[in-house]
Coordinates of C-alpha atoms in Angstrom, one line a residue:
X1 CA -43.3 158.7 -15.6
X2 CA -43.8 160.5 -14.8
X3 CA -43.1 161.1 -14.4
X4 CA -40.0 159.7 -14.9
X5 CA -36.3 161.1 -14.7
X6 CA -34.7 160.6 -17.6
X7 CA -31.8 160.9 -20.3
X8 CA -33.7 160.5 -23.8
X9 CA -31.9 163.1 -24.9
X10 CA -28.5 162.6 -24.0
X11 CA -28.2 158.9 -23.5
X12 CA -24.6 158.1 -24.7
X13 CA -22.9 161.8 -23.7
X14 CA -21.7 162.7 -20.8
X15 CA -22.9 164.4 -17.8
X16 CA -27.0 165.2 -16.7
X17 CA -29.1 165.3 -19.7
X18 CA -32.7 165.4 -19.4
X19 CA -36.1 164.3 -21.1
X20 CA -40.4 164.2 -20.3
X21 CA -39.7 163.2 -17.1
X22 CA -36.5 164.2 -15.9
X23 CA -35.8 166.0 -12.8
X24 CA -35.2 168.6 -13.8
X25 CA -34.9 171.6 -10.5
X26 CA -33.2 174.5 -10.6
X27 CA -30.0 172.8 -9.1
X28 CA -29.2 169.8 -11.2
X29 CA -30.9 166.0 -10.7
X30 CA -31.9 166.7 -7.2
X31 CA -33.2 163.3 -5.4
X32 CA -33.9 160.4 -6.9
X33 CA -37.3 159.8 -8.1
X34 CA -39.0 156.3 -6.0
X35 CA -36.7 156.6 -3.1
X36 CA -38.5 154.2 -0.8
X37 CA -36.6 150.7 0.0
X38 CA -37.9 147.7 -1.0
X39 CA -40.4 146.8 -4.4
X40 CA -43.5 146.8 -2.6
X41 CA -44.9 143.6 -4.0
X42 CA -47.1 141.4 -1.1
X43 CA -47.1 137.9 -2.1
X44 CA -50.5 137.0 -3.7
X45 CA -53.2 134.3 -2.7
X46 CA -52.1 130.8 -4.8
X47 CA -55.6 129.9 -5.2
X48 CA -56.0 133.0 -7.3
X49 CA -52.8 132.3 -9.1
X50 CA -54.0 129.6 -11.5
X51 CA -56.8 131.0 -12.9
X52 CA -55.2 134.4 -13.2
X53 CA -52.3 132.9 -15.3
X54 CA -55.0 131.3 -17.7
X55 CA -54.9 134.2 -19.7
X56 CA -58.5 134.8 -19.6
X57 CA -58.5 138.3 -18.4
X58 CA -60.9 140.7 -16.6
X59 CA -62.4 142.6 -18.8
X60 CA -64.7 145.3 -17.8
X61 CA -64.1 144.3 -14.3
X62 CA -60.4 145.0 -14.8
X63 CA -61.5 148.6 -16.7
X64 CA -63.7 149.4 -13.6
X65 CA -61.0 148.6 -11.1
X66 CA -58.4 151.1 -12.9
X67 CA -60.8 153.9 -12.9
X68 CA -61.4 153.2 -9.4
X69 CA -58.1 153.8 -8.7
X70 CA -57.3 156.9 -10.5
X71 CA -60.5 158.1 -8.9
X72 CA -58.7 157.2 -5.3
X73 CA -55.4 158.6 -6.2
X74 CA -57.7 162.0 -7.5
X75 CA -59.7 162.0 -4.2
X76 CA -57.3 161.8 -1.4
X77 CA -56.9 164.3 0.0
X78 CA -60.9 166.0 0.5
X79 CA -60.1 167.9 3.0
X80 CA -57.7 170.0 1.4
X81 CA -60.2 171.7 -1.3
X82 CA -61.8 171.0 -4.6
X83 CA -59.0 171.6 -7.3
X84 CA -57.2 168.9 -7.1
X85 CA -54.9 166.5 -9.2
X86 CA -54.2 163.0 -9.2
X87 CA -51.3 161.7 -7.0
X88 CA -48.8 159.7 -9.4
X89 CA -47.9 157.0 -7.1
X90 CA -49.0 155.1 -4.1
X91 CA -47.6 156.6 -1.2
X92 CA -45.1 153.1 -0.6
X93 CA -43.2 154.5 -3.7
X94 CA -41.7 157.5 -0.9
X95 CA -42.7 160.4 -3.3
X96 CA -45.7 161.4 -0.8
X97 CA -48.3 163.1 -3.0
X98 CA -46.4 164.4 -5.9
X99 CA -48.8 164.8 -8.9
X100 CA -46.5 164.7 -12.3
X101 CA -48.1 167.1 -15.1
X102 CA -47.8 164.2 -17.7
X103 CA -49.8 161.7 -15.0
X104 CA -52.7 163.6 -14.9
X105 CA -52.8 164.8 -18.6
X106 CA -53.1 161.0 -19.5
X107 CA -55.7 160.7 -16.5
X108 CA -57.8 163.2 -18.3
X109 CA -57.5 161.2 -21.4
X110 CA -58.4 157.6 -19.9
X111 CA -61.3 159.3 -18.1
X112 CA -62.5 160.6 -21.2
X113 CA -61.6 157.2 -22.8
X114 CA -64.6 156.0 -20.4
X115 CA -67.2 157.8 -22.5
X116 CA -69.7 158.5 -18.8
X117 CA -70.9 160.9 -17.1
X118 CA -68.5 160.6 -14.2
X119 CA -65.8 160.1 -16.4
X120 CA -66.2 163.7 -17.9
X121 CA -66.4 165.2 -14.6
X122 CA -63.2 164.2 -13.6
X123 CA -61.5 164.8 -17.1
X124 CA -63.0 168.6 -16.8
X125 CA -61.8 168.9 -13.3
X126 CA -58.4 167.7 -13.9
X127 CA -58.4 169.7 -16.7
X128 CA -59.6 172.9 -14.6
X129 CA -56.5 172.1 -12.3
X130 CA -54.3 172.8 -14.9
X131 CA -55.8 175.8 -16.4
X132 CA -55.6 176.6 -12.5
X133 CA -51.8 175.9 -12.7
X134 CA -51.0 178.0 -15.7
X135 CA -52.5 181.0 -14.3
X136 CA -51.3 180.6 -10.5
X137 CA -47.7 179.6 -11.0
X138 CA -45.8 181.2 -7.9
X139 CA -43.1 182.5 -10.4
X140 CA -44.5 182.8 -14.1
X141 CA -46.7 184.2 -16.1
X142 CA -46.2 182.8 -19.6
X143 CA -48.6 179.2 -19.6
X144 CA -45.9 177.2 -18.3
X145 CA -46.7 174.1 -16.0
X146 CA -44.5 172.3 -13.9
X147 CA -43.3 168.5 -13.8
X148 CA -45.0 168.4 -11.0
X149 CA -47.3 169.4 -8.0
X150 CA -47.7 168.2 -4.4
X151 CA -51.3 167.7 -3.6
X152 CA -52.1 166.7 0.1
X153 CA -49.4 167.0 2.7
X154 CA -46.5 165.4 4.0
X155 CA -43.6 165.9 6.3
X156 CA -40.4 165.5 3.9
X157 CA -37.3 162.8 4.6
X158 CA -35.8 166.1 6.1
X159 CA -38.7 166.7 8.8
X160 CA -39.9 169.7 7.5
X161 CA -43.8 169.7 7.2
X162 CA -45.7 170.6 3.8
X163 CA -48.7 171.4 5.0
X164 CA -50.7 172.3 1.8
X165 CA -53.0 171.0 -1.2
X166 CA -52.8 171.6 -4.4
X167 CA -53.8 175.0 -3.6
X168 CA -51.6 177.0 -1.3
X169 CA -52.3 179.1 1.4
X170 CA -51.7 182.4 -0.5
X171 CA -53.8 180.9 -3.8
X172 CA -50.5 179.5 -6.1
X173 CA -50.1 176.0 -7.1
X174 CA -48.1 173.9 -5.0
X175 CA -44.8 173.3 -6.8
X176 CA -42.9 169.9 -6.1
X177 CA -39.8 171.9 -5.1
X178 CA -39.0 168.9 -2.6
X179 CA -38.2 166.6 -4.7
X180 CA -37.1 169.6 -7.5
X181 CA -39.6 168.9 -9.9
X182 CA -39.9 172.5 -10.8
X183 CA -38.5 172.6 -14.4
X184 CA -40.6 172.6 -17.8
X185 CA -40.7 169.9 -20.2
X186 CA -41.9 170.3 -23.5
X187 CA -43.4 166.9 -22.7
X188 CA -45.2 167.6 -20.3
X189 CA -46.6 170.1 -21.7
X190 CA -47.2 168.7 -24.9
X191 CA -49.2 166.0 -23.1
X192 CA -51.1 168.5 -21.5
X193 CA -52.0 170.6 -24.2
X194 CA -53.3 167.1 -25.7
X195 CA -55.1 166.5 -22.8
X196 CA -56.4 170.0 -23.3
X197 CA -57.5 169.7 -26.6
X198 CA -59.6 166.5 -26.0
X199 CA -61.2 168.1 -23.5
X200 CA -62.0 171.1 -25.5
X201 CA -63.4 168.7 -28.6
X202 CA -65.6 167.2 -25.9
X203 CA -67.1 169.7 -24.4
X204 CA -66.8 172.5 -26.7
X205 CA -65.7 175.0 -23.8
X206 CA -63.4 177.6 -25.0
X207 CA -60.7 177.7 -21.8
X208 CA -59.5 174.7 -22.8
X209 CA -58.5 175.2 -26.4
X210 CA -57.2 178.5 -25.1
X211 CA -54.8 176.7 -22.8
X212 CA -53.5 174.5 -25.0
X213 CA -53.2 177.1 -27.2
X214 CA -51.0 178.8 -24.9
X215 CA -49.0 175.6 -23.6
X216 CA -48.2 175.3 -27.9
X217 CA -47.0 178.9 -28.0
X218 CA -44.8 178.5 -24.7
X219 CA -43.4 175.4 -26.6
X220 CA -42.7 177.5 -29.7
X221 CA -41.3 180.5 -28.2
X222 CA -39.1 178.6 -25.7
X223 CA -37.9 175.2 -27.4
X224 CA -37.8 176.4 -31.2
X225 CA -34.0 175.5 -32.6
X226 CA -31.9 176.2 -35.8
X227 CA -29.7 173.4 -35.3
X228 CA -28.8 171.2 -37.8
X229 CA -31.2 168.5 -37.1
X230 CA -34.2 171.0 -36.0
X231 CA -37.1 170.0 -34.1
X232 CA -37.7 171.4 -30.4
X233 CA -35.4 171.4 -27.9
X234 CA -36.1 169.9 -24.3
X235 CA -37.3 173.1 -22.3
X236 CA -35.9 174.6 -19.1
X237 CA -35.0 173.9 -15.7
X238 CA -36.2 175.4 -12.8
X239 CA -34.2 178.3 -12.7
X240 CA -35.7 179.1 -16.2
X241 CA -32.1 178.2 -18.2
X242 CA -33.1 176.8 -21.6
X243 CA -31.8 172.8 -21.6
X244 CA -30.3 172.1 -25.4
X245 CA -30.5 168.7 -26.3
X246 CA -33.8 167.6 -28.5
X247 CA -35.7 164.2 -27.7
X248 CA -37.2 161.9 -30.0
X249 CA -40.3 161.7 -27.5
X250 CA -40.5 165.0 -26.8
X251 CA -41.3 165.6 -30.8
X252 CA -43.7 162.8 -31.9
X253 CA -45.7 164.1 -28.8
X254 CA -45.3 168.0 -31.0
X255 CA -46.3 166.3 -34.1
X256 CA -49.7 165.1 -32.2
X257 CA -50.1 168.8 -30.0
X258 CA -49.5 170.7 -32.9
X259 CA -51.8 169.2 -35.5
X260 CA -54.8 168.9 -32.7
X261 CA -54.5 172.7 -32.2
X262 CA -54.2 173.5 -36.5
X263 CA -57.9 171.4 -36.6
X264 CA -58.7 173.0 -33.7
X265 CA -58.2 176.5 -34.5
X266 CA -57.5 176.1 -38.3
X267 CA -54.4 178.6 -37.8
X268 CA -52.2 177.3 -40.6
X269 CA -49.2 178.1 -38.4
X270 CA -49.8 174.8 -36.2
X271 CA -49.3 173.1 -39.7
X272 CA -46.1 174.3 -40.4
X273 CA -44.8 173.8 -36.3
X274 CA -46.5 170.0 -36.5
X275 CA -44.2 169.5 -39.9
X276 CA -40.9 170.4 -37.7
X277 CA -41.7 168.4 -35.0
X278 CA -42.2 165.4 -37.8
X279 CA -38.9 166.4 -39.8
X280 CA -36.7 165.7 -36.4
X281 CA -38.5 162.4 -35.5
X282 CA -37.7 161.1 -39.3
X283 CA -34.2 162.0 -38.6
X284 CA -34.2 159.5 -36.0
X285 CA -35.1 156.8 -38.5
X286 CA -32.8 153.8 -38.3
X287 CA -33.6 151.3 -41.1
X288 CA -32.2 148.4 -40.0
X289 CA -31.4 145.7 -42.3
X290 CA -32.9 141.8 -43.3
X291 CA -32.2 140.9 -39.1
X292 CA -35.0 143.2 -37.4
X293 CA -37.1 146.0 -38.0
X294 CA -36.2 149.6 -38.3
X295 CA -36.6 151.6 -35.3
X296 CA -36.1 155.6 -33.7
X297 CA -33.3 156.7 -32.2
X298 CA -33.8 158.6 -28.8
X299 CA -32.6 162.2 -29.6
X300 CA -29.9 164.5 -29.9
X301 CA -27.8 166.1 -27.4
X302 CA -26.0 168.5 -29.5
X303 CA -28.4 169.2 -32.3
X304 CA -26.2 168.0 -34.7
X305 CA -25.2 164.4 -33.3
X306 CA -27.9 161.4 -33.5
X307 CA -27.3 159.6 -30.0
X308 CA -27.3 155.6 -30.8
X309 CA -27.6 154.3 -27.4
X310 CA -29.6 153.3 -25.3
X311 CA -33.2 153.2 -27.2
X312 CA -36.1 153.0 -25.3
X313 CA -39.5 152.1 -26.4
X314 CA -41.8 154.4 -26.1
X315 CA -40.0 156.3 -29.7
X316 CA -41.2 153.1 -31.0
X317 CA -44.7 153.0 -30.0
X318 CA -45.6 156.7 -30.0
X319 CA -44.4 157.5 -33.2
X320 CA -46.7 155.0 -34.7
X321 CA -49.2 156.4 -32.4
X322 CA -48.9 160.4 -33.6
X323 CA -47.5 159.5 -37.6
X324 CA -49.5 157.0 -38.8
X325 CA -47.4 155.7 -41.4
X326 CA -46.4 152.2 -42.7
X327 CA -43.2 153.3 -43.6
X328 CA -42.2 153.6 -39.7
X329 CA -44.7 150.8 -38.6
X330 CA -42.1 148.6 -37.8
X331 CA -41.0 150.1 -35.1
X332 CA -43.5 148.4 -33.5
X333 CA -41.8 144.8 -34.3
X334 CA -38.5 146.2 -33.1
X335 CA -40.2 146.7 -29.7
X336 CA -42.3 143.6 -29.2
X337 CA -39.1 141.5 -30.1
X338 CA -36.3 143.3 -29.0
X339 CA -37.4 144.3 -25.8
X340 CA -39.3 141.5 -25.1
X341 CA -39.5 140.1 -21.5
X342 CA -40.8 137.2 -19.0
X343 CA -40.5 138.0 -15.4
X344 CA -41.2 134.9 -12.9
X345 CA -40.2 134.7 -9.3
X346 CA -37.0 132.5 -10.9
X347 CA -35.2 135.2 -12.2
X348 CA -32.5 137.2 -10.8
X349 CA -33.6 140.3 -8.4
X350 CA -37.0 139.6 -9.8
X351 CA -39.9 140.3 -6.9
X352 CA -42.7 138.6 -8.7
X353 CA -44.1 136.0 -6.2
X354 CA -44.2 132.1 -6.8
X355 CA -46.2 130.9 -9.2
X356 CA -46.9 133.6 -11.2
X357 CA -45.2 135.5 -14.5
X358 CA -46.0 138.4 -16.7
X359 CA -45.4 139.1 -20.2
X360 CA -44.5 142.2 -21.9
X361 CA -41.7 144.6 -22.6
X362 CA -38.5 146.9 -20.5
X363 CA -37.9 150.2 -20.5
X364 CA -35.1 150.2 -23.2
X365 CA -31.9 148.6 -24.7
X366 CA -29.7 148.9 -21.8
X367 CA -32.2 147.6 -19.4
X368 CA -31.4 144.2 -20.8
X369 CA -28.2 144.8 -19.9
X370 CA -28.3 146.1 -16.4
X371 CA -25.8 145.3 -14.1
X372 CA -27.8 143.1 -11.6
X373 CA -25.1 142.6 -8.9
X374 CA -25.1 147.0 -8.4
X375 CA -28.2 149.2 -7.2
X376 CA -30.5 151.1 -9.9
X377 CA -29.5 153.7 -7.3
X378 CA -28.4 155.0 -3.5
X379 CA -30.7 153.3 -1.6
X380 CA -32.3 151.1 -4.6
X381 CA -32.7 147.8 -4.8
X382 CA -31.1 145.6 -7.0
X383 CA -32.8 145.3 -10.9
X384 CA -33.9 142.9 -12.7
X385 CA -33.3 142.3 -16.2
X386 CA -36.4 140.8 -17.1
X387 CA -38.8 143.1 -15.2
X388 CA -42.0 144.2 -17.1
X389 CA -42.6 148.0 -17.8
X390 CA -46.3 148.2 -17.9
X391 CA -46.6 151.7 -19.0
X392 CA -44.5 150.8 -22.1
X393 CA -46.3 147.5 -22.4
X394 CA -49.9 149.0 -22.6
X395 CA -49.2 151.7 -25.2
X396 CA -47.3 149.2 -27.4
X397 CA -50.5 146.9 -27.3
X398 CA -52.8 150.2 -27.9
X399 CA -50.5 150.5 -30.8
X400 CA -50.8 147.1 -32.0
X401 CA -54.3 147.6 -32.0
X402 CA -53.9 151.0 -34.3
X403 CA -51.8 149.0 -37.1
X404 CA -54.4 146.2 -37.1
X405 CA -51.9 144.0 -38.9
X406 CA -51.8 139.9 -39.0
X407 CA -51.5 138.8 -35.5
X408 CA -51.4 142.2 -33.8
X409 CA -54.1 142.1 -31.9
X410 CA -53.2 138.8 -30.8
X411 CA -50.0 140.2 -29.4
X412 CA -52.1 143.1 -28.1
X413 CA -54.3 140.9 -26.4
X414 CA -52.0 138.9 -24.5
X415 CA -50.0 142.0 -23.6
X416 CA -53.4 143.1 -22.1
X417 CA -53.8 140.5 -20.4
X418 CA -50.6 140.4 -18.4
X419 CA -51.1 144.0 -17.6
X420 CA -54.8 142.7 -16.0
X421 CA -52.6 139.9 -14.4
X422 CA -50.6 142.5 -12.6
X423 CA -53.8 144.3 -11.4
X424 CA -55.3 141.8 -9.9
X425 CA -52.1 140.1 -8.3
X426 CA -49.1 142.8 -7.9
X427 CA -49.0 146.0 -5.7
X428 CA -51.4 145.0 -2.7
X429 CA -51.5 146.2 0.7
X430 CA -50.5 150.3 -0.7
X431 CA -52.0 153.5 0.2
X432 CA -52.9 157.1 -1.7
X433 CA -53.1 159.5 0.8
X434 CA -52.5 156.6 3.9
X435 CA -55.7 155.3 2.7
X436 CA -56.3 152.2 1.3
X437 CA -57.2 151.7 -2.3
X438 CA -59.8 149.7 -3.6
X439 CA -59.0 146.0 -3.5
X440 CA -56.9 144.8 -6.8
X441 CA -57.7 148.3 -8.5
X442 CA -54.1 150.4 -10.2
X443 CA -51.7 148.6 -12.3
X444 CA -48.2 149.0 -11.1
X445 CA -45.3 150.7 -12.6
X446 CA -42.8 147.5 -13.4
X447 CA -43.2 143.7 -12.2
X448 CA -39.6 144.3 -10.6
X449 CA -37.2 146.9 -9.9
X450 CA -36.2 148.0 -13.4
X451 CA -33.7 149.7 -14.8
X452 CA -34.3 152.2 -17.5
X453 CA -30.5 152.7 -18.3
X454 CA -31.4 156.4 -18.0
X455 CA -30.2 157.0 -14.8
X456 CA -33.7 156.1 -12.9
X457 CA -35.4 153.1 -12.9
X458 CA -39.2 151.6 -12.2
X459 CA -41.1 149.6 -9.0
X460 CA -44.2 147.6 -7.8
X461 CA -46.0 150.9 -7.2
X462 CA -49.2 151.0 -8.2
X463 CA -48.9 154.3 -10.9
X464 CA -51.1 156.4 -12.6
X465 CA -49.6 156.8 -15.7
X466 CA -49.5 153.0 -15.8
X467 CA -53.0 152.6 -14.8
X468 CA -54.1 155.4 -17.6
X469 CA -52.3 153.7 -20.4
X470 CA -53.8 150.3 -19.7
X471 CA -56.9 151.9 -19.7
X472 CA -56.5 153.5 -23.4
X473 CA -55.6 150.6 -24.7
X474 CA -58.3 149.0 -23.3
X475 CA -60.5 151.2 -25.3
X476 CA -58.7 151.6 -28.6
X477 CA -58.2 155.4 -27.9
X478 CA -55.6 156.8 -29.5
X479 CA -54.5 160.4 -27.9
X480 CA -52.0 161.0 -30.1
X481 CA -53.9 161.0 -34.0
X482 CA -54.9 164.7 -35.1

């Protein structure tokens, strides 16, 4: 999500622990990330119903409609100046016009997925934005970026106004300190470095290989450990204390940051930081016996101590993704089978109108097991088991489509075609900005409220990150392969 506030780290300790898209503000959690009541799903015209559930899909027309989106959620806010970001979320998901760091890095990499014209001009000035956050942090001058950035402005649930853009009246980037989105993830900024770096491949221009550069040595001289089990730890929090537990997540995304920037600048050094990142993941192996396939772990919280509980897909998927080996490639069968799921209106909390289901997978272990009679949180509704996670569900299909196996881009294709389902059908009615967006154009975050079992869970918003990972599997573009 995210961003996304979670607990990859940490999942079976207790107390806070964080991971990519944790909130992670100088004073704790902070508020809850999608704080608006209700799932936001409008019911959907029947007459469409039928030959949406035919499985036929959209095709281009479904592509086209998801850039159109992230191009609405980019332009919102005009009159509030040229460097701008992409707002995460519609504005019915009560986060007003947060912009999460790992949101628009995967924006830069769908638009450059698109191979136009257009496309590059938005992935360069996305990119630019960053650059312009790295050098106009209103604290820092070390390459960080934040989880996130407000973009347009809003009055807060507390009725005080924020008035500004991206850009601030005195020339910093705008913080998300509302919602307390103002740590560093080495997530994040892993994804942007990648982001970074396939920008500066495509256009040969020099600042953006120097940012990434400088997001990798942030990374290195702020998350390096020498505890037992190695790797990178998580980052900091807003008030700049280092945070100690180690994700899973957090290191496939090193082992793809780190190997773009040793072809990139053929410093052997990126070698030797990609081959740490890797070491950790491995550790996380669990071959599991003759009953299913092996899978990752989700971290450490200790260093020393392997957390077993809950595990969430994307370890699956993404390490696949960044490590290209048959040796782990069945993590991908432990995902589409284990976490399997088929929302319809019929099931219990599920939002998903009459008449129509979707396919594809949850967040993770425990949201199978979510306790459906209790909020995901305060002022939450209710979750259901079955609901779809269509972030997950589009970068396990792109990473079907990697492995190329028998029958995997079968799977991938009817995973693609729920996701166009949802387009089409789920999340009607919203706003970016309190303007409309283009008719059927953003894929939403989850079919039905969803529980990650990470503290957090997912809604019918329409989402960028969502959107941007449907769109790169769409087009067999792998960000993650050095």
């Amino acid at each position: 999500m995210n961003g996304r506030p979670d607990r990859e780290g940490a999942p079976d300790a207790p107390g806070p622990a964080l991971s990519r898209r944790t909130l992670i503000g100088a004073v704790g959690l902070g508020a809850a990330v999608l704080t608006a009541a209700g799932s936001g799903v409008a019911g959907a015209a029947t007459s469409a119903t039928s030959a949406v559930n035919s499985g036929t899909g959209y095709g281009t027309s479904a592509q086209r409609r998801a850039r159109a989106f992230l191009a609405a959620a980019m332009d919102a806010y005009p009159d509030h100046g040229d460097i701008r970001l992409t707002q995460s979320y519609s504005d019915q998901a009560g986060l007003f016009s947060t912009a999460f760091t790992y949101d628009n890095a995967l924006a830069i990499l769908a638009h450059l997925a698109a191979r136009t014209e257009p496309g590059l001009r938005r992935a360069v000035a996305l990119g630019d934005a960053l650059r312009y956050a790295q050098t106009h942090d209103p604290v820092y001058d070390d390459g960080r970026l934040r989880q996130a950035y407000n973009v347009g402005p809003y009055v807060f649930y507390d009725g005080v106004a924020q008035p500004d853009g991206f850009v601030r009246a005195d020339g910093t980037a705008n913080v998300g300190t509302q919602f307390g989105f103002t740590g560093t993830a080495v997530g994040d900024m892993a994804w942007a470095g990648i982001a970074l770096a396939a920008l500066a491949r495509r256009t040969g221009k020099r600042r953006f290989l120097d940012a990434a550069v400088r997001i990798g040595t942030w990374i290195e001289v702020n998350a390096d450990t020498q505890q037992p089990l190695g790797g990178y730890k998580f980052g900091v929090d807003g008030a700049n204390a280092k945070l100690p537990f180690s994700s899973t997540e957090h290191n496939t995304d090193l082992v793809a940051l780190f190997g773009q920037l040793a072809l990139l600048t053929g410093d052997p050094v990126w070698r030797q930081r990609r081959a740490r990142a890797r070491a950790f993941v491995e550790k996380m192996w669990e071959p599991v016996g003759t009953q299913r396939a092996g899978f990752f772990y989700t971290g450490t919280n200790d260093g020393v101590t392997v957390n077993k509980s809950p595990i969430p897909e994307d370890t699956q998927t993404w390490t696949h993704l960044a490590l290209n080996s048959r040796r782990y490639s069945g993590s991908l069968d432990w995902a589409a089978t284990e976490l399997a799921v088929l929302d319809r209106a019929d099931r219990t909390n599920s939002t998903v109108p009459a008449g129509q289901s979707y396919e594809g997978v949850t967040f993770s272990s425990a949201s199978l097991l979510a306790a459906e009679d209790t909020p995901i949180a305060p002022f939450q509704p209710r979750p259901d088991r079955n609901g779809v996670w269509f972030e997950g569900t589009a970068h396990l299909a792109l990473a079907l489509r990697d492995r190329a196996g028998h029958g995997d881009e079968a799977r991938a294709h009817r995973l693609i075609a729920s996701i166009e389902r949802a387009q089409e059908l789920l999340g009607t009615g919203q706003t970016v900005g309190s303007l409309a967006l283009p008719e059927r154009a953003g894929v939403v975050s989850a079919t039905s409220p969803l529980d990650t079992g990470f503290g957090f869970g997912y809604y019918p918003y329409r989402h960028a990150g969502a959107t941007a990972w449907y769109l790169l599997a769409a087009a067999r573009a792998n960000p993650l392969r050095a």
